[in-house]
mmCIF file of C-alpha atoms (C1' of nucleotides) in Angstrom:
data_model
loop_
_atom_site.group_PDB
_atom_site.id
_atom_site.type_symbol
_atom_site.label_atom_id
_atom_site.label_comp_id
_atom_site.label_asym_id
_atom_site.label_seq_id
_atom_site.Cartn_x
_atom_site.Cartn_y
_atom_site.Cartn_z
ATOM 1 C CA MET H 180 -1.292 16.266 -13.994
ATOM 2 C CA ASN H 181 -4.010 17.290 -11.585
ATOM 3 C CA ILE H 182 -2.219 17.171 -8.276
ATOM 4 C CA ASN H 183 -5.352 17.652 -6.193
ATOM 5 C CA TYR H 184 -6.390 14.057 -6.431
ATOM 6 C CA LEU H 185 -3.085 12.527 -5.410
ATOM 7 C CA ASN H 186 -4.390 11.718 -1.981
ATOM 8 C CA GLU H 187 -7.380 9.896 -3.410
ATOM 9 C CA ALA H 188 -5.134 8.218 -5.935
ATOM 10 C CA SER H 189 -2.889 6.947 -3.203
ATOM 11 C CA GLN H 190 -5.946 5.478 -1.494
ATOM 12 C CA ILE H 191 -6.819 3.566 -4.615
ATOM 13 C CA PHE H 192 -3.294 2.316 -4.978
ATOM 14 C CA LYS H 193 -3.361 1.233 -1.355
ATOM 15 C CA ILE H 194 -6.369 -0.920 -2.062
ATOM 16 C CA LEU H 195 -4.746 -2.386 -5.153
ATOM 17 C CA SER H 196 -1.446 -2.983 -3.386
ATOM 18 C CA ASN H 197 -2.643 -6.215 -1.842
ATOM 19 C CA GLU H 198 -2.350 -9.289 -4.027
ATOM 20 C CA THR H 199 -5.366 -10.971 -2.460
ATOM 21 C CA ARG H 200 -7.582 -8.017 -3.273
ATOM 22 C CA LEU H 201 -6.186 -7.865 -6.798
ATOM 23 C CA LYS H 202 -6.954 -11.538 -7.304
ATOM 24 C CA MET H 203 -10.472 -10.957 -6.059
ATOM 25 C CA LEU H 204 -11.057 -8.093 -8.455
ATOM 26 C CA VAL H 205 -9.624 -9.977 -11.404
ATOM 27 C CA ASN H 206 -11.673 -13.064 -10.642
ATOM 28 C CA LEU H 207 -14.785 -10.946 -10.408
ATOM 29 C CA GLU H 208 -14.133 -9.461 -13.830
ATOM 30 C CA ASN H 209 -16.995 -11.255 -15.548
ATOM 31 C CA LYS H 210 -18.987 -13.031 -12.867
ATOM 32 C CA SER H 211 -20.265 -12.791 -9.310
ATOM 33 C CA ILE H 212 -18.682 -15.087 -6.739
ATOM 34 C CA SER H 213 -19.790 -15.957 -3.233
ATOM 35 C CA VAL H 214 -17.590 -15.445 -0.196
ATOM 36 C CA ASN H 215 -17.144 -19.161 0.312
ATOM 37 C CA ASP H 216 -16.214 -19.714 -3.303
ATOM 38 C CA LEU H 217 -13.690 -16.895 -3.183
ATOM 39 C CA SER H 218 -12.326 -18.390 -0.022
ATOM 40 C CA SER H 219 -11.656 -21.773 -1.568
ATOM 41 C CA LEU H 220 -10.670 -20.309 -4.925
ATOM 42 C CA LEU H 221 -7.982 -18.138 -3.362
ATOM 43 C CA ASN H 222 -7.232 -20.574 -0.577
ATOM 44 C CA ILE H 223 -7.704 -17.980 2.109
ATOM 45 C CA GLU H 224 -9.812 -18.421 5.193
ATOM 46 C CA GLN H 225 -13.343 -17.085 5.187
ATOM 47 C CA SER H 226 -12.792 -14.396 7.766
ATOM 48 C CA ALA H 227 -9.831 -12.904 5.954
ATOM 49 C CA VAL H 228 -11.823 -12.962 2.731
ATOM 50 C CA SER H 229 -14.710 -11.152 4.368
ATOM 51 C CA HIS H 230 -12.403 -8.534 5.807
ATOM 52 C CA GLN H 231 -10.808 -7.842 2.453
ATOM 53 C CA LEU H 232 -14.132 -7.788 0.657
ATOM 54 C CA SER H 233 -15.429 -5.273 3.158
ATOM 55 C CA ILE H 234 -12.533 -2.995 2.250
ATOM 56 C CA LEU H 235 -13.324 -3.325 -1.432
ATOM 57 C CA LYS H 236 -16.984 -2.682 -0.744
ATOM 58 C CA LYS H 237 -16.344 0.306 1.482
ATOM 59 C CA HIS H 238 -14.482 1.880 -1.405
ATOM 60 C CA GLN H 239 -17.217 0.941 -3.856
ATOM 61 C CA LEU H 240 -15.093 -1.322 -5.989
ATOM 62 C CA VAL H 241 -17.500 -4.197 -5.436
ATOM 63 C CA ASP H 242 -21.112 -4.620 -4.484
ATOM 64 C CA THR H 243 -23.194 -7.519 -3.255
ATOM 65 C CA ASP H 244 -26.308 -9.514 -3.988
ATOM 66 C CA ARG H 245 -27.786 -12.059 -1.674
ATOM 67 C CA VAL H 246 -28.829 -15.387 -3.172
ATOM 68 C CA GLY H 247 -30.341 -17.621 -0.524
ATOM 69 C CA LYS H 248 -27.815 -17.970 2.252
ATOM 70 C CA SER H 249 -24.891 -16.789 0.163
ATOM 71 C CA ILE H 250 -23.653 -13.317 -0.593
ATOM 72 C CA TYR H 251 -22.403 -12.846 -4.107
ATOM 73 C CA TYR H 252 -19.837 -10.178 -4.789
ATOM 74 C CA ARG H 253 -19.480 -8.451 -8.130
ATOM 75 C CA LEU H 254 -17.466 -5.571 -9.532
ATOM 76 C CA ASP H 255 -19.138 -2.265 -8.940
ATOM 77 C CA ASP H 256 -16.668 -0.336 -11.035
ATOM 78 C CA PRO H 257 -15.075 -2.387 -13.813
ATOM 79 C CA HIS H 258 -12.953 0.604 -14.805
ATOM 80 C CA ILE H 259 -10.692 -0.268 -11.911
ATOM 81 C CA LEU H 260 -9.435 -3.186 -13.978
ATOM 82 C CA ASP H 261 -8.031 -0.744 -16.525
ATOM 83 C CA ILE H 262 -5.710 0.513 -13.843
ATOM 84 C CA VAL H 263 -4.751 -3.021 -12.907
ATOM 85 C CA ASN H 264 -4.114 -3.749 -16.561
ATOM 86 C CA GLU H 265 -1.789 -0.775 -16.900
ATOM 87 C CA ALA H 266 0.221 -2.051 -13.973
ATOM 88 C CA VAL H 267 0.300 -5.586 -15.300
ATOM 89 C CA GLN H 268 1.522 -4.329 -18.654
ATOM 90 C CA HIS H 269 4.104 -2.216 -16.915
ATOM 91 C CA SER H 270 5.296 -5.263 -14.959
ATOM 92 C CA SER H 271 5.492 -7.539 -17.935
ATOM 93 C CA HIS H 272 7.344 -4.859 -19.844
ATOM 94 C CA VAL H 273 9.838 -4.261 -17.061
ATOM 95 C CA ILE H 274 10.411 -7.974 -16.731
ATOM 96 C CA ARG H 275 10.932 -8.351 -20.479
ATOM 97 C CA VAL H 276 13.418 -5.503 -20.491
ATOM 98 C CA LYS H 277 15.314 -7.029 -17.594
ATOM 99 C CA LYS H 278 15.535 -10.414 -19.324
ATOM 100 C CA HIS H 279 16.475 -9.289 -22.791
ATOM 101 C CA GLY H 280 18.029 -5.920 -22.142
ATOM 102 C CA GLU H 281 15.907 -4.240 -24.802
ATOM 103 C CA MET N 314 -6.298 -10.411 -17.818
ATOM 104 C CA ASN N 315 -2.896 -11.985 -17.394
ATOM 105 C CA ILE N 316 -3.056 -13.179 -13.828
ATOM 106 C CA ASN N 317 0.634 -14.113 -13.638
ATOM 107 C CA TYR N 318 1.775 -10.582 -13.062
ATOM 108 C CA LEU N 319 -0.587 -9.774 -10.224
ATOM 109 C CA ASN N 320 2.168 -10.106 -7.679
ATOM 110 C CA GLU N 321 4.389 -7.680 -9.563
ATOM 111 C CA ALA N 322 1.414 -5.407 -10.084
ATOM 112 C CA SER N 323 0.721 -5.350 -6.381
ATOM 113 C CA GLN N 324 4.342 -4.330 -5.811
ATOM 114 C CA ILE N 325 3.921 -1.375 -8.130
ATOM 115 C CA PHE N 326 0.706 -0.374 -6.439
ATOM 116 C CA LYS N 327 2.478 -0.618 -3.092
ATOM 117 C CA ILE N 328 5.026 1.910 -4.276
ATOM 118 C CA LEU N 329 2.321 4.200 -5.610
ATOM 119 C CA SER N 330 0.174 3.858 -2.497
ATOM 120 C CA ASN N 331 2.141 6.496 -0.608
ATOM 121 C CA GLU N 332 1.135 10.090 -1.226
ATOM 122 C CA THR N 333 4.634 11.418 -0.643
ATOM 123 C CA ARG N 334 6.062 9.151 -3.309
ATOM 124 C CA LEU N 335 3.262 10.086 -5.689
ATOM 125 C CA LYS N 336 3.990 13.761 -5.156
ATOM 126 C CA MET N 337 7.637 13.128 -5.849
ATOM 127 C CA LEU N 338 6.925 11.321 -9.098
ATOM 128 C CA VAL N 339 4.493 13.959 -10.273
ATOM 129 C CA ASN N 340 6.877 16.782 -9.439
ATOM 130 C CA LEU N 341 9.627 15.024 -11.321
ATOM 131 C CA GLU N 342 7.442 14.763 -14.410
ATOM 132 C CA ASN N 343 9.380 17.296 -16.427
ATOM 133 C CA LYS N 344 12.451 18.222 -14.433
ATOM 134 C CA SER N 345 15.130 16.913 -12.106
ATOM 135 C CA ILE N 346 14.996 17.998 -8.476
ATOM 136 C CA SER N 347 17.580 17.715 -5.726
ATOM 137 C CA VAL N 348 16.885 15.974 -2.440
ATOM 138 C CA ASN N 349 16.950 19.220 -0.518
ATOM 139 C CA ASP N 350 14.590 20.902 -2.930
ATOM 140 C CA LEU N 351 12.187 17.978 -2.742
ATOM 141 C CA SER N 352 12.441 18.135 1.010
ATOM 142 C CA SER N 353 11.400 21.789 1.198
ATOM 143 C CA LEU N 354 8.945 21.452 -1.681
ATOM 144 C CA LEU N 355 7.071 18.635 0.019
ATOM 145 C CA ASN N 356 7.771 19.882 3.514
ATOM 146 C CA ILE N 357 9.190 16.565 4.622
ATOM 147 C CA GLU N 358 12.461 16.134 6.421
ATOM 148 C CA GLN N 359 15.531 15.244 4.436
ATOM 149 C CA SER N 360 16.004 11.795 5.871
ATOM 150 C CA ALA N 361 12.451 10.737 5.132
ATOM 151 C CA VAL N 362 12.817 12.078 1.605
ATOM 152 C CA SER N 363 16.001 10.111 1.079
ATOM 153 C CA HIS N 364 14.374 6.948 2.370
ATOM 154 C CA GLN N 365 11.430 7.317 0.016
ATOM 155 C CA LEU N 366 13.625 8.195 -2.920
ATOM 156 C CA SER N 367 15.707 5.112 -2.287
ATOM 157 C CA ILE N 368 12.551 3.025 -2.589
ATOM 158 C CA LEU N 369 11.688 4.678 -5.884
ATOM 159 C CA LYS N 370 15.228 4.190 -7.108
ATOM 160 C CA LYS N 371 15.415 0.576 -6.023
ATOM 161 C CA HIS N 372 12.379 -0.078 -8.174
ATOM 162 C CA GLN N 373 13.829 1.888 -11.061
ATOM 163 C CA LEU N 374 11.163 4.539 -11.149
ATOM 164 C CA VAL N 375 13.746 7.267 -10.709
ATOM 165 C CA ASP N 376 17.446 7.675 -11.319
ATOM 166 C CA THR N 377 20.045 10.166 -10.158
ATOM 167 C CA ASP N 378 22.663 12.587 -11.436
ATOM 168 C CA ARG N 379 25.174 14.312 -9.262
ATOM 169 C CA VAL N 380 25.673 18.030 -9.793
ATOM 170 C CA GLY N 381 28.328 19.391 -7.466
ATOM 171 C CA LYS N 382 27.335 18.467 -3.961
ATOM 172 C CA SER N 383 23.705 17.820 -4.824
ATOM 173 C CA ILE N 384 22.033 14.710 -6.123
ATOM 174 C CA TYR N 385 19.329 15.370 -8.667
ATOM 175 C CA TYR N 386 16.547 12.857 -9.072
ATOM 176 C CA ARG N 387 14.659 12.363 -12.310
ATOM 177 C CA LEU N 388 12.049 9.958 -13.621
ATOM 178 C CA ASP N 389 13.572 6.814 -15.006
ATOM 179 C CA ASP N 390 10.283 5.481 -16.325
ATOM 180 C CA PRO N 391 7.797 8.204 -17.239
ATOM 181 C CA HIS N 392 5.244 5.555 -18.192
ATOM 182 C CA ILE N 393 4.523 5.145 -14.514
ATOM 183 C CA LEU N 394 2.710 8.475 -14.665
ATOM 184 C CA ASP N 395 0.172 6.945 -17.034
ATOM 185 C CA ILE N 396 -0.844 4.633 -14.234
ATOM 186 C CA VAL N 397 -1.012 7.528 -11.803
ATOM 187 C CA ASN N 398 -3.116 9.408 -14.288
ATOM 188 C CA GLU N 399 -5.600 6.555 -14.600
ATOM 189 C CA ALA N 400 -6.012 6.561 -10.847
ATOM 190 C CA VAL N 401 -6.391 10.316 -10.682
ATOM 191 C CA GLN N 402 -9.048 10.195 -13.358
ATOM 192 C CA HIS N 403 -10.780 7.399 -11.530
ATOM 193 C CA SER N 404 -10.726 9.457 -8.320
ATOM 194 C CA SER N 405 -12.019 12.598 -9.905
ATOM 195 C CA HIS N 406 -14.747 10.614 -11.594
ATOM 196 C CA VAL N 407 -15.806 8.873 -8.402
ATOM 197 C CA ILE N 408 -15.862 12.179 -6.566
ATOM 198 C CA ARG N 409 -17.928 13.812 -9.308
ATOM 199 C CA VAL N 410 -20.420 10.963 -9.217
ATOM 200 C CA LYS N 411 -20.698 11.221 -5.452
ATOM 201 C CA LYS N 412 -21.325 14.948 -5.590
ATOM 202 C CA HIS N 413 -23.804 15.082 -8.417
ATOM 203 C CA GLY N 414 -25.233 11.601 -8.382
ATOM 204 C CA GLU N 415 -24.650 11.182 -12.106
ATOM 205 C "C1'" DT W 1438 -38.817 -22.983 16.939
ATOM 206 C "C1'" DG W 1439 -34.313 -24.659 16.617
ATOM 207 C "C1'" DT W 1440 -30.391 -26.258 13.954
ATOM 208 C "C1'" DA W 1441 -27.185 -25.676 10.317
ATOM 209 C "C1'" DC W 1442 -25.059 -22.905 6.986
ATOM 210 C "C1'" DA W 1443 -22.942 -18.499 5.123
ATOM 211 C "C1'" DT W 1444 -21.072 -14.321 6.154
ATOM 212 C "C1'" DA W 1445 -19.708 -10.364 9.116
ATOM 213 C "C1'" DT W 1446 -17.489 -8.263 12.887
ATOM 214 C "C1'" DG W 1447 -14.619 -7.010 16.946
ATOM 215 C "C1'" DA W 1448 -10.517 -7.731 19.449
ATOM 216 C "C1'" DT W 1449 -6.064 -9.012 19.438
ATOM 217 C "C1'" DA W 1450 -1.770 -10.674 17.463
ATOM 218 C "C1'" DT W 1451 1.386 -10.334 13.786
ATOM 219 C "C1'" DA W 1452 3.590 -8.208 9.988
ATOM 220 C "C1'" DT W 1453 4.820 -4.361 7.229
ATOM 221 C "C1'" DT W 1454 5.649 0.590 6.348
ATOM 222 C "C1'" DT W 1455 7.024 5.027 7.562
ATOM 223 C "C1'" DT W 1456 9.226 8.378 10.409
ATOM 224 C "C1'" DT W 1457 12.712 9.889 13.343
ATOM 225 C "C1'" DC W 1458 17.206 10.314 15.232
ATOM 226 C "C1'" DA W 1459 21.942 9.831 15.118
ATOM 227 C "C1'" DT W 1460 25.626 9.367 12.398
ATOM 228 C "C1'" DA W 1461 28.254 8.001 8.194
ATOM 229 C "C1'" DT W 1462 29.772 9.085 3.501
ATOM 230 C "C1'" DG W 1463 31.213 11.865 -0.209
ATOM 231 C "C1'" DA W 1464 32.147 16.154 -2.534
ATOM 232 C "C1'" DT W 1465 33.579 21.009 -2.570
ATOM 233 C "C1'" DA W 1466 35.947 25.072 -1.331
ATOM 234 C "C1'" DA W 1467 38.626 27.710 1.867
ATOM 235 C "C1'" DT O 761 43.829 19.051 5.015
ATOM 236 C "C1'" DT O 762 39.801 20.209 7.265
ATOM 237 C "C1'" DA O 763 35.343 22.493 7.648
ATOM 238 C "C1'" DT O 764 30.955 22.478 5.577
ATOM 239 C "C1'" DC O 765 27.214 21.216 2.818
ATOM 240 C "C1'" DA O 766 24.228 17.523 0.705
ATOM 241 C "C1'" DT O 767 22.746 13.078 0.945
ATOM 242 C "C1'" DA O 768 22.480 8.241 2.606
ATOM 243 C "C1'" DT O 769 21.949 4.786 5.936
ATOM 244 C "C1'" DG O 770 21.009 1.881 10.119
ATOM 245 C "C1'" DA O 771 18.397 1.188 14.147
ATOM 246 C "C1'" DA O 772 14.570 2.099 16.868
ATOM 247 C "C1'" DA O 773 10.011 4.135 17.436
ATOM 248 C "C1'" DA O 774 5.534 5.027 15.652
ATOM 249 C "C1'" DA O 775 1.925 4.202 12.590
ATOM 250 C "C1'" DT O 776 -0.752 1.036 9.501
ATOM 251 C "C1'" DA O 777 -2.213 -3.083 7.484
ATOM 252 C "C1'" DT O 778 -3.319 -7.928 7.691
ATOM 253 C "C1'" DA O 779 -4.444 -12.363 9.694
ATOM 254 C "C1'" DT O 780 -6.474 -14.971 13.192
ATOM 255 C "C1'" DC O 781 -9.734 -16.359 16.582
ATOM 256 C "C1'" DA O 782 -13.997 -16.253 18.728
ATOM 257 C "C1'" DT O 783 -18.418 -15.106 18.216
ATOM 258 C "C1'" DA O 784 -22.456 -12.531 16.367
ATOM 259 C "C1'" DT O 785 -25.902 -11.991 12.727
ATOM 260 C "C1'" DG O 786 -28.999 -13.387 9.284
ATOM 261 C "C1'" DT O 787 -31.231 -16.832 6.325
ATOM 262 C "C1'" DA O 788 -33.192 -21.263 5.115
ATOM 263 C "C1'" DC O 789 -35.130 -25.422 6.077
ATOM 264 C "C1'" DA O 790 -36.446 -29.440 8.860
#
DNA sequence: TGTACATATGATATATTTTTCATATGATAA
DNA sequence: TTATCATATGAAAAATATATCATATGTACA
């Protein structure tokens, strides 16, 4: 394991450690969504959504396009979802093991 | 993407979002290490090490064996390193792209 | 131009994490 | 046994992250 990137890796995990941001990324998997739409979709107020999106954008996980008055967000780096997937699989596995004592 | 596990996934990412804990997991990849040894290895005081290890243990990423007076920690779920690896690869890729504008 | 809509941003409040300090617990060996 | 070493733990302090509120910015359209 290349230990030099552990600091960067921890940054990535920090970004992914927030359920709201995860939901955003997953929802953006195959389409762009405007800030307002994300806000109502996730049931989180606009300002909070903007703040979180700015974090994702700062770290180049998403990028934006303006369409009229709206800003549409889209994944900038779909590979990030592979990491999310690994974690989801890990979770579902752990939960299965707990339930059935495999 | 199975959206039901996003909460659990965010928990995992929360654990992995701390560089100290990442270093611990990576160092434990192929051997057990005592608390004291981890403390001097990572240059972090014993109490802080114990606190972090207890988090890892609570989430079943590590487990312990007592040897004499020492407690040795070992990975309980090596699969977690696959997730770390994905993130490390992501980081090194992003950094390469930044440097060379691939 | 001015009004409304969509989003961003800064400051502050709130919540969560991490470290530190003091001390407890548990095992070994004299 | 008791002195010492190794680790754990609880409480408080320090550091970070997140949400909220007020308001600024930018665009479209009457």
